[in-house]
XYZ file of C-alpha atoms in Angstrom:
572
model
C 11.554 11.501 3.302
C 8.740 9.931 1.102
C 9.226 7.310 -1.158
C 9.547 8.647 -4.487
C 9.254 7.964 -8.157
C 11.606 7.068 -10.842
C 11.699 10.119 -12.344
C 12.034 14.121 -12.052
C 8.947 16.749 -11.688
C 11.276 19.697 -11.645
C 14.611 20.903 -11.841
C 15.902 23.757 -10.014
C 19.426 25.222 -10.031
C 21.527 27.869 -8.724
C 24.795 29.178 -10.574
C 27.104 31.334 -9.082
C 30.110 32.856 -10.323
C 32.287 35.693 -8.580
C 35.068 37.134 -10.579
C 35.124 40.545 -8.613
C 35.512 40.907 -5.326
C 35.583 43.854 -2.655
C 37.611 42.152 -0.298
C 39.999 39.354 -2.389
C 41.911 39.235 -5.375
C 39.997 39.341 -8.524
C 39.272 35.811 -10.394
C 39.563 36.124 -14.582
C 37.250 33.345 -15.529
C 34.357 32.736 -12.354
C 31.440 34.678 -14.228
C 32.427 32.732 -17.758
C 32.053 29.075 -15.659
C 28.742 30.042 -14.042
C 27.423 31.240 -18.001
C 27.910 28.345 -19.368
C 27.045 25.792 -16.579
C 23.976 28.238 -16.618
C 23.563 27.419 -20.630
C 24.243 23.631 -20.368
C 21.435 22.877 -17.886
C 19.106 24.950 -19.775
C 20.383 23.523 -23.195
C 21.292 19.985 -22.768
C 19.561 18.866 -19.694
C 15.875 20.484 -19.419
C 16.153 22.467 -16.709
C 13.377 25.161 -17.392
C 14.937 28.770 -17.978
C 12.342 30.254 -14.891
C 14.079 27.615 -12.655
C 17.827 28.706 -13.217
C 19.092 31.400 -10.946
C 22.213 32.849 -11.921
C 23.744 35.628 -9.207
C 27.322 37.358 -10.659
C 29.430 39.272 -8.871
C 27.862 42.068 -7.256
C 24.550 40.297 -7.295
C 26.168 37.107 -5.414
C 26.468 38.609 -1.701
C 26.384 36.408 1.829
C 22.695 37.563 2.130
C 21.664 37.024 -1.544
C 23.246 33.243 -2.047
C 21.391 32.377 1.336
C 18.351 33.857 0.727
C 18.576 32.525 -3.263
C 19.173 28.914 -1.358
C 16.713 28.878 1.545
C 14.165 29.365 -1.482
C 14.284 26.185 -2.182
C 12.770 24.746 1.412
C 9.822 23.736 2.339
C 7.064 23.223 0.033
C 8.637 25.319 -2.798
C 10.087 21.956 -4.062
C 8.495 18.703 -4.359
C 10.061 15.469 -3.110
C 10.362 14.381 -6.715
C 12.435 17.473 -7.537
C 16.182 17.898 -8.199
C 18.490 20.535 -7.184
C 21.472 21.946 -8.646
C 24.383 24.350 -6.936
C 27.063 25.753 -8.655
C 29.799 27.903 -7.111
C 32.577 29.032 -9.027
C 34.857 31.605 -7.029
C 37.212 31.616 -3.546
C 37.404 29.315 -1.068
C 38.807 29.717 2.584
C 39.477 27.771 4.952
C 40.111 27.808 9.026
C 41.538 25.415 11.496
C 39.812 24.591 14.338
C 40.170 22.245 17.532
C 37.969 19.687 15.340
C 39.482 19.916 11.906
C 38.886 22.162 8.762
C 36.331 24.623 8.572
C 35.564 25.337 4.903
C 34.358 29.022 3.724
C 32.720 30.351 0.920
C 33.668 33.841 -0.331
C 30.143 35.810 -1.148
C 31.304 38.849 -3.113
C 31.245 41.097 -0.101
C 33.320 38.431 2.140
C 36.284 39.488 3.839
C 38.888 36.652 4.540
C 39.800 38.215 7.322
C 36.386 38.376 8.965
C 34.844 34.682 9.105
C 31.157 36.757 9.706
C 31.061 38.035 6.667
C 31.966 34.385 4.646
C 29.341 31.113 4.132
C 30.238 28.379 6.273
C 29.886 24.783 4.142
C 28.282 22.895 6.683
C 25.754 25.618 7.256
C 24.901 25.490 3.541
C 24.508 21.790 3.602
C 22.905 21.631 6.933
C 20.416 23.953 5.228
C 19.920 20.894 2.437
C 17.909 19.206 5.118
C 14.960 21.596 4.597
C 15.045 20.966 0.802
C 12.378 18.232 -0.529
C 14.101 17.809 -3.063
C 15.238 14.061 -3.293
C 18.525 14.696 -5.258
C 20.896 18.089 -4.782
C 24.081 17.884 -6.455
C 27.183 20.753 -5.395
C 29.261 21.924 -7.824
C 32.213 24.100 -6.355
C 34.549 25.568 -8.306
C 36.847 26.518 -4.982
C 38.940 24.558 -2.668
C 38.274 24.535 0.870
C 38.405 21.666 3.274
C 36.009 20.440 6.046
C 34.056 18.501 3.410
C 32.965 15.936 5.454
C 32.023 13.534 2.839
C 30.731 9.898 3.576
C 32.061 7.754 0.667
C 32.466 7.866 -3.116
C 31.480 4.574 -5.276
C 33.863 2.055 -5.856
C 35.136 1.735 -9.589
C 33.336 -0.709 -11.491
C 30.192 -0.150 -9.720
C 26.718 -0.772 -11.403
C 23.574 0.672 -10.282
C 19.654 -0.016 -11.385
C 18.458 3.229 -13.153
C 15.172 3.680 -12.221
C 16.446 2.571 -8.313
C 19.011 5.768 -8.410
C 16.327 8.269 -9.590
C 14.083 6.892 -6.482
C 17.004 6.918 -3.724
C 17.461 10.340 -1.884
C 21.034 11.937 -2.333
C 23.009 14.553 -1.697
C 26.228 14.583 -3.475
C 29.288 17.421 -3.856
C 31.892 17.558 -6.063
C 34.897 20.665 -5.468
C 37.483 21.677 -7.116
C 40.107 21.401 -4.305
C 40.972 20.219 -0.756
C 42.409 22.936 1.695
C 45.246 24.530 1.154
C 45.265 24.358 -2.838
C 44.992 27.295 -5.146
C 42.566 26.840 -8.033
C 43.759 27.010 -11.218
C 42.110 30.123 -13.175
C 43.171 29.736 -16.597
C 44.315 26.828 -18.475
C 42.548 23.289 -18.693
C 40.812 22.121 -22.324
C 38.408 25.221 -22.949
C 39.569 28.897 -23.113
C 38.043 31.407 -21.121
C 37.407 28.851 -18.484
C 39.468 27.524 -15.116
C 40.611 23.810 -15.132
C 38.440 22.581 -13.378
C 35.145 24.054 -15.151
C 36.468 23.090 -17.844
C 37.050 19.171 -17.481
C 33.368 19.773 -15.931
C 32.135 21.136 -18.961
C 33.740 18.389 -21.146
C 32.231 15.867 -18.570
C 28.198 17.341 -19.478
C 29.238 17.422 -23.296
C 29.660 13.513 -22.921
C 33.022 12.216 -22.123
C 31.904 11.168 -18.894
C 29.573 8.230 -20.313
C 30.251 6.125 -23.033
C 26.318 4.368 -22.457
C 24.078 7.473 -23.022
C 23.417 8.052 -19.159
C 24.735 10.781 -17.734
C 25.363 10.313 -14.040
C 26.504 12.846 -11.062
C 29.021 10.032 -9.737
C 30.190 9.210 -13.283
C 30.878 13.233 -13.933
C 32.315 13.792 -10.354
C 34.347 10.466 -11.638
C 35.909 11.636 -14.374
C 36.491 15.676 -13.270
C 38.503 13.857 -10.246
C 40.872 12.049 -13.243
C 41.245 14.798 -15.421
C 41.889 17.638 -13.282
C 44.337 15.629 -10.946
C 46.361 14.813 -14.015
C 46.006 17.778 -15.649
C 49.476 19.645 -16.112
C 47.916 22.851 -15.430
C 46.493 22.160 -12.413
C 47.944 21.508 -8.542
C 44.702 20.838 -7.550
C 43.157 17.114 -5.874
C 39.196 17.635 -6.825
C 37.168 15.932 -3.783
C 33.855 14.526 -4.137
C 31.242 11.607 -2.627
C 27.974 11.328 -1.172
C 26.937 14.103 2.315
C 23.707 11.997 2.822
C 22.108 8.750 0.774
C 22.788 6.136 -1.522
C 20.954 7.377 -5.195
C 22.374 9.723 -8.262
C 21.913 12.345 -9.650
C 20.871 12.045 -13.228
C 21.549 14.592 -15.533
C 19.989 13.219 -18.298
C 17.021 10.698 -16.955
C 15.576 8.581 -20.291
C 11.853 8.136 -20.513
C 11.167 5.365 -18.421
C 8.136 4.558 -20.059
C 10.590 3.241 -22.524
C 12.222 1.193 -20.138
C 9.282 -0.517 -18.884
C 8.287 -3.181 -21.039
C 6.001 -4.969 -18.210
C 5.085 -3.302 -15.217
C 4.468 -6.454 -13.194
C 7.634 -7.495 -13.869
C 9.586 -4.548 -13.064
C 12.439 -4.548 -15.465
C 15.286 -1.941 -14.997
C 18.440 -1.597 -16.699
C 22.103 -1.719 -14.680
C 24.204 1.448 -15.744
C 27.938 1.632 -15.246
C 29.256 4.371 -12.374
C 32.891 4.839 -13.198
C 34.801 5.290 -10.280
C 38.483 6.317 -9.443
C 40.793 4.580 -7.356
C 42.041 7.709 -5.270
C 38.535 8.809 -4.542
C 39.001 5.797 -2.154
C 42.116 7.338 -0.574
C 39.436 9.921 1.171
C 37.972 7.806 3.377
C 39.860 7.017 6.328
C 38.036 5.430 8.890
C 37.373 1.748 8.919
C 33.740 0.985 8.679
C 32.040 -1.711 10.494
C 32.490 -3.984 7.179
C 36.196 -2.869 6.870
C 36.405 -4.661 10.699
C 34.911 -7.889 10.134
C 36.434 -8.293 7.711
C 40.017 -8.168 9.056
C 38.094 -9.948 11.937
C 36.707 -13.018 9.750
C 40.380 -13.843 8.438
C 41.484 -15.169 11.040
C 40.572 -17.924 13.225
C 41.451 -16.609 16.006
C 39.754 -13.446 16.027
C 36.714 -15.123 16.705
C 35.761 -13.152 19.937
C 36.323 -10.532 18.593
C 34.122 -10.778 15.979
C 31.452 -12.189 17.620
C 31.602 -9.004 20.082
C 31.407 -6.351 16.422
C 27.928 -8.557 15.327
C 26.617 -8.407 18.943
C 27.380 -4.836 19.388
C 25.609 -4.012 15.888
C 22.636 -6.415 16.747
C 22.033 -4.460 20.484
C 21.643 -1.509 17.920
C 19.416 -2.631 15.586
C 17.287 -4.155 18.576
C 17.020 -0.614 20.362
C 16.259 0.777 17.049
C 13.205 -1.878 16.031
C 11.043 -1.858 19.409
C 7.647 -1.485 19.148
C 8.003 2.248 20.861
C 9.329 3.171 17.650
C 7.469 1.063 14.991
C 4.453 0.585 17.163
C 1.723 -1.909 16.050
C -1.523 -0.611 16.507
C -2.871 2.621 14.464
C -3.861 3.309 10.963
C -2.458 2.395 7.552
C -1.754 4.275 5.261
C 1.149 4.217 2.232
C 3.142 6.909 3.208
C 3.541 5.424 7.051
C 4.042 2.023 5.363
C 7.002 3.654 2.850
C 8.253 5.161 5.868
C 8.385 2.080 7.791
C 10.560 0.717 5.328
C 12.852 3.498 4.869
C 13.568 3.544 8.598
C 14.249 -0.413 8.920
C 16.798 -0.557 5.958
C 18.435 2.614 7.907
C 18.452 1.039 11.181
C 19.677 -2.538 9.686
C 21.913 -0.858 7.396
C 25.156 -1.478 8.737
C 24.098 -4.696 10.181
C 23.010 -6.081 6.370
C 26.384 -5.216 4.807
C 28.138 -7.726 7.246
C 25.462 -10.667 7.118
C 26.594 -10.514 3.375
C 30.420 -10.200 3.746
C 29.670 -13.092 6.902
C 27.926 -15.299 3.988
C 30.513 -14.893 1.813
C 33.449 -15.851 3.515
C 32.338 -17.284 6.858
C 33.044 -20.815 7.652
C 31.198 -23.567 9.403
C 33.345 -22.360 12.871
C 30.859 -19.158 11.803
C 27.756 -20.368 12.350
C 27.110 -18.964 15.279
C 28.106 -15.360 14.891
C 26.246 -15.450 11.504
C 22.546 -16.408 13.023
C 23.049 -14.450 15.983
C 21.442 -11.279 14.443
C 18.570 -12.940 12.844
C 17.639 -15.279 15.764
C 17.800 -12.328 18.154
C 15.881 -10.154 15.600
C 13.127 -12.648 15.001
C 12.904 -13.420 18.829
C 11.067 -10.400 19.145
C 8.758 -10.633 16.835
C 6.307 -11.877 19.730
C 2.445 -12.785 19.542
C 0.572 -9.972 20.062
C -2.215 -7.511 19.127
C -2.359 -5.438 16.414
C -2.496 -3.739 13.077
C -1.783 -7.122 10.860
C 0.035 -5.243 8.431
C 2.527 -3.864 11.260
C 2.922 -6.816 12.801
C 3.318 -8.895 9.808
C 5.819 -6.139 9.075
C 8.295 -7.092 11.857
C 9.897 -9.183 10.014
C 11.323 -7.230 7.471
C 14.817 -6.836 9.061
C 14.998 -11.102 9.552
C 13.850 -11.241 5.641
C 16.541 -8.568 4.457
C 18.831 -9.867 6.854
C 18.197 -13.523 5.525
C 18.367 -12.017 1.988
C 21.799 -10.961 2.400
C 23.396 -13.724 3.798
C 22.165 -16.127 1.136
C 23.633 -13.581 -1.584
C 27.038 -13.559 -0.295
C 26.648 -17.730 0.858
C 25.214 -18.344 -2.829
C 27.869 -16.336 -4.346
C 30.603 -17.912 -2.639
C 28.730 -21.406 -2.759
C 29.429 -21.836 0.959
C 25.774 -23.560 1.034
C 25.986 -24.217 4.739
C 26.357 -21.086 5.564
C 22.575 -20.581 3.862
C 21.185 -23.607 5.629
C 22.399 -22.294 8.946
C 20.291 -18.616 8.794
C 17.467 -21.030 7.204
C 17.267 -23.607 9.620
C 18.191 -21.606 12.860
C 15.998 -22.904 15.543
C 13.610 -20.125 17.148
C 11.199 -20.825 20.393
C 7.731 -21.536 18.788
C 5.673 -19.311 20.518
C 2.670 -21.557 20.263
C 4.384 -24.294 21.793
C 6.638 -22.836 24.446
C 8.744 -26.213 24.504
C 9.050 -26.967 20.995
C 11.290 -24.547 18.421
C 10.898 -23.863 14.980
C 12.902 -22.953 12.149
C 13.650 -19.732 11.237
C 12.323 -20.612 7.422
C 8.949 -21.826 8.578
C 8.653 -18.792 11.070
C 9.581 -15.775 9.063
C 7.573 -16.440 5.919
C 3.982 -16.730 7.958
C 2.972 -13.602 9.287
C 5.032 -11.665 6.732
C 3.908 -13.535 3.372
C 0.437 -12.253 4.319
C 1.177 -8.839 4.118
C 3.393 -9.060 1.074
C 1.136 -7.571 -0.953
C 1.449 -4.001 0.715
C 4.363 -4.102 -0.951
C 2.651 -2.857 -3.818
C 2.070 0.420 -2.167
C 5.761 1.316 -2.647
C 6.331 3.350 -5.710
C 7.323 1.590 -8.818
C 6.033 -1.976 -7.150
C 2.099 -1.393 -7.540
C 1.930 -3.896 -10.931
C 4.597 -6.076 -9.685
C 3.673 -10.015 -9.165
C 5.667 -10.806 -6.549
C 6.357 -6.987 -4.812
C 8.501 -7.836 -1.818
C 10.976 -10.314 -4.001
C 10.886 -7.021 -6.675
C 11.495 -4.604 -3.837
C 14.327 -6.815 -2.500
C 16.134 -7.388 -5.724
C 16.359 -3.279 -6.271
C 17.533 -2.382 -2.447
C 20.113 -5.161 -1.770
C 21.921 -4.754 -5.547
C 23.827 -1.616 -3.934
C 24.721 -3.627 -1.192
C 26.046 -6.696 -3.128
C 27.759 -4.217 -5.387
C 29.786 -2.411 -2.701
C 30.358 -5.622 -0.751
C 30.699 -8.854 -3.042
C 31.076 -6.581 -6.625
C 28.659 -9.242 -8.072
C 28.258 -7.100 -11.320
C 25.573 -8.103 -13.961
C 26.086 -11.377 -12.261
C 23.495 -9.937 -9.472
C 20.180 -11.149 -11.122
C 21.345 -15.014 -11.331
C 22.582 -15.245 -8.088
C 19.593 -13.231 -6.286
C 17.340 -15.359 -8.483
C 19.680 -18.903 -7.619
C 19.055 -17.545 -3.624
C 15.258 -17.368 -4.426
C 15.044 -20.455 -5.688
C 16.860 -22.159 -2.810
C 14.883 -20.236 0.017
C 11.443 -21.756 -1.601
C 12.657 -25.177 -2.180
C 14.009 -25.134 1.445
C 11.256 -23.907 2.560
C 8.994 -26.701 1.099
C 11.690 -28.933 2.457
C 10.683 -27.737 5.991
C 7.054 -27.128 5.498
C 6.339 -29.903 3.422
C 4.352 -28.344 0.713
C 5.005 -24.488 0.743
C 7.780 -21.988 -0.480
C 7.700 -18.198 -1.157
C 7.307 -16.976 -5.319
C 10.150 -14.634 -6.255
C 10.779 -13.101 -9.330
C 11.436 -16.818 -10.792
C 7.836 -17.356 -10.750
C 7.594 -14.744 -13.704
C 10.576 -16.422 -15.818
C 9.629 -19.765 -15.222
C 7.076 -19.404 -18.714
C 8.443 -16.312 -20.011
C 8.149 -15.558 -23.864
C 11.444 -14.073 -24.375
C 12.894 -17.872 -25.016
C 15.215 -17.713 -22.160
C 15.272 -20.822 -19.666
C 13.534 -20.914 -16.269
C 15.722 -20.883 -13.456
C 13.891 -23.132 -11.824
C 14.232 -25.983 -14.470
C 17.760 -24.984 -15.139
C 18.198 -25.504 -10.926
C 16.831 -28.713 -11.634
C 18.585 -29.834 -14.294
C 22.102 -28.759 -12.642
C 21.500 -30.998 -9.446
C 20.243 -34.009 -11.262
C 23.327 -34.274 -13.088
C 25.226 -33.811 -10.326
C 23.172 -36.227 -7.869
C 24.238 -35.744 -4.272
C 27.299 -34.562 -4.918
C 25.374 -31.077 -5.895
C 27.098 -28.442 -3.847
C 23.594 -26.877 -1.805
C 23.204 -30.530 -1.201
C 26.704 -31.123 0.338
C 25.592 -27.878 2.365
C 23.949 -29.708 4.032
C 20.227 -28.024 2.542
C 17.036 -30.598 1.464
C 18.609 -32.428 4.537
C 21.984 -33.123 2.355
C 19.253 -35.641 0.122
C 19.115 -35.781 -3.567
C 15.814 -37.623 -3.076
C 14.266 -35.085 -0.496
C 14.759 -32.240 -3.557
C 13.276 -34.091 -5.624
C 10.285 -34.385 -3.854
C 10.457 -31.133 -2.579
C 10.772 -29.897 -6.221
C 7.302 -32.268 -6.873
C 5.536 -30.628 -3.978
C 6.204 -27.162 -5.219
C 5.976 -27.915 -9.268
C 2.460 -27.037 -9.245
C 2.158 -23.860 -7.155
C 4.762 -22.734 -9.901
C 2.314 -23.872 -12.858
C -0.801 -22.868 -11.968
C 0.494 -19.306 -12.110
C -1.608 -17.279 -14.532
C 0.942 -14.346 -15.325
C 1.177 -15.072 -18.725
């Protein structure tokens, strides 16, 4: 899917509600829910009166909700659209070999005839030819056969304007197989229990900051109708496909952007609940090494889970797929992007838990993926902006395992991705660091960056870029917080001082390079770096990591050798 921009261009919905059926037992409050869901959106949260499609009983048959649905492929929504699904009557569902099969019941379904009945995963298989970059389901019915990926932990934080860009597909029901939904009842008359809570949830008691977020509504519906006394229902929601939100009520983000080039953002809460957790059951590849990295002697094992995932990501990066020759253009290079951070995905989530709480006996396991990765990133001919672009999985990789080794302070875990000796491909018998290799070819195209939306004013585009895609990451894997921004700054800072360290005389700008003579007062992290290992002399921590070759006195001059790169910048 394109990249897209922080904001919506349209919103589209469809409501739903069935309280008469020809075939099943009458519901007393369906056609009330869908009203005023209907109302709300076109009230409270500017969705366009032409744009909301309401179908009531009769009206809302198996061939008028597809048909209604289906209008909303191809090029009758834009990728910078949203989509909204409401579905407020019976659910069914049927065992099969593989699991649950979950049903809706159109108004002309028959229970007893699985023809006549919507199958879920049809309906969200359908998603895929919406452009849309954010569809939120609402379903007032239980069924099972969800097949949802993962809610957000509590306490989570996201980036605003980084949500509205991410693609998502998100569904929130009323009730897991097997569980009769409550018709009557629940905080507002004339509506079920769980429309209700849902209603309360758009009027505002799902956000206490003003934002008004699909995860923080499917959040707090989950609490309230599970403890509801009128209700034997479990609600069930998470993400089908992608990592953003849907907003209900997006601010004007010209009024969060102060300064383009710097791209400022604010962090918004995502409440969470602790049984949402409960739903996913199978251990993910971070849920492994995890139980892997405890103990010592699980070492094989370990290593075996990073060299499996690396194989992946190798078959997934060749130049078949991202080939180097041809054209450039900003959509190929946004797409580029999106398909690295898919194939490394996995792969980036363990590099961070390995720099958090690997140990020196880690070393190995904990370079293998960027060594390998960066070994085949070989001389050749080309497109300079697609070969330059190779290294983006060794930089993201790189990224994360300084976030989790910074956060931890387990410094020589940093110094090992950093100084990981590579071949040097222009002197077959001599190697090279992975520091001095990585930031050549790819610092010259950094400036394509800039062709990514939201990142065309930015100073330094691929630290910007960075700092918004890994804070999901570190959120779901180290729970940094609003701590985020001083450690991935803190990481910056190390990487160029390092780098000058190596290099002798050159390190890559992040978003420091902007602070360090900012006008808002606040201190520059690079003088506040200094400051903290002059007091503490060799004894500072990175140093006893063994980076700036474990030397006071070789920061010092590194620091000297990259001072004025840092103050001839004219950004203010």
């Amino acid at each position: 899917m394109p990249a897209t921009a922080p904001k919506y261009r349209r919103s589209h919905a469809l409501v739903i509600g069935i309280n008469d059926y020809k075939h099943a037992s009458p519901l007393g409050y369906a056609v009330n829910d869908a009203n005023s869901v209907a109302d709300f959106l076109r009230t409270n949260f500017s969705f366009a009166s032409k744009d909301v499609q309401v179908l009531l009983d009769q009206d809302a048959t198996r061939s008028a909700i597809h048909k209604s649905f289906l209008r909303f492929s191809g090029e009758a929504t834009h990728v910078d659209d949203r989509l909204f699904v409401f579905f407020a009557g019976h659910g069914h569902t049927e065992r099969s070999k593989r699991g649950d099969v979950g049903y809706l019941v159109p108004s002309d379904g028959d229970p007893d005839d699985l023809s006549t009945l919507i199958r879920w995963d049809t309906l969200t298989r359908d998603s895929d030819l919406i452009e849309a970059k954010h569809i939120l389901f609402v379903m007032d019915a239980c069924y099972g056969g969800l097949a949802i990926t993962r809610a957000l932990k509590p306490g989570s934080i996201r980036f605003l304007k980084d949500m509205l860009q991410r693609v998502s597909r998100q569904v929130l029901t009323a009730g897991k197989a097997d569980e009769l939904v409550a018709d009557l009842g629940g905080p507002r008359p004339d509506h079920s229990v769980f429309t209700g809570h849902f209603l309360d949830a758009l009027d505002g008691a799902a956000t206490s900051e003003g934002v008004l977020t699909a995860n923080g509504v499917m959040a707090y519906v989950y609490q309230q109708v599970a403890a509801d006394h009128e209700s034997n229902q479990t609600p069930h929601y998470g993400y089908l496909h992608g990592d953003g939100d849907f907003i209900f009520n997006p601010p004007n983000i010209d009024d969060i952007d102060t300064d383009e080039s710097k791209d400022e953002d604010i962090l918004v809460a995502i409440p969470g609940s602790a049984g949402a957790e409960e739903q996913q059951s199978e251990l993910t590849l971070v849920d492994k090494a995890k139980s892997l990295v405890a103990n010592p002697e699980d070492r094989i094992k370990l290593h075996e889970l990073v060299v499996k995932e690396t194989r992946d990501v190798l078959a997934a990066v060749t130049t078949n797929t991202f080939k180097v020759q041809g054209t450039w253009s900003e959509e190929e290079f946004s797409e580029r992007i999106s398909q690295y951070n898919q194939a490394i995905a996995d792969l980036r989530a363990v590099e961070m838990l390995l720099g958090f709480w690997g140990t020196d006996t880690h070393h190995d396991v904990i370079t293998l993926p960027v060594k390998r990765l960066a070994e085949q990133v070989t001389l050749s001919s080309g497109l300079n902006v697609w070969l330059g672009l190779r290294w983006y999985p060794v930089v993201a990789l790189t990224y994360c395992c300084g976030l989790g080794a910074v956060a931890s302070r387990r410094y020589s875990n940093l110094r090992a991705v950093l100084r990981a000796q590579l071949p040097d491909q222009r002197q077959r018998s001599a190697t090279v660091s992975l520091v001095d290799s990585m930031f050549g070819d790819f610092a010259e195209i950094s400036q394509a960056f800039k062709a990514l939306p939201g990142h065309k004013q930015n100073y330094v585009p691929v630290s910007e870029y960075l700092f918004k895609e890994l804070q999901p990451v570190a959120d779901d894997v180290l729970f940094l917080g609003a701590d985020y921004e001083t450690q991935f700054d803190r990481l910056e800072l190390l990487i160029a001082l390092e780098s000058v360290t190596v290099t002798e005389g050159w390190g890559p700008i992040g978003r420091f390079g902007w602070k360090h003579k900012n006008r808002s007062g606040l201190a520059s992290p690079l003088e506040a770096l200094i400051a903290e290992a002059e007091a503490a002399g060799n004894n500072w921590e990175p140093i006893q990591g063994g980076l700036f070759d474990g030397s006071i006195d070789t920061l010092k001059k590194s620091v000297e050798q990259f001072r004025p790169t840092i103050e001839e910048l004219r950004w203010f």
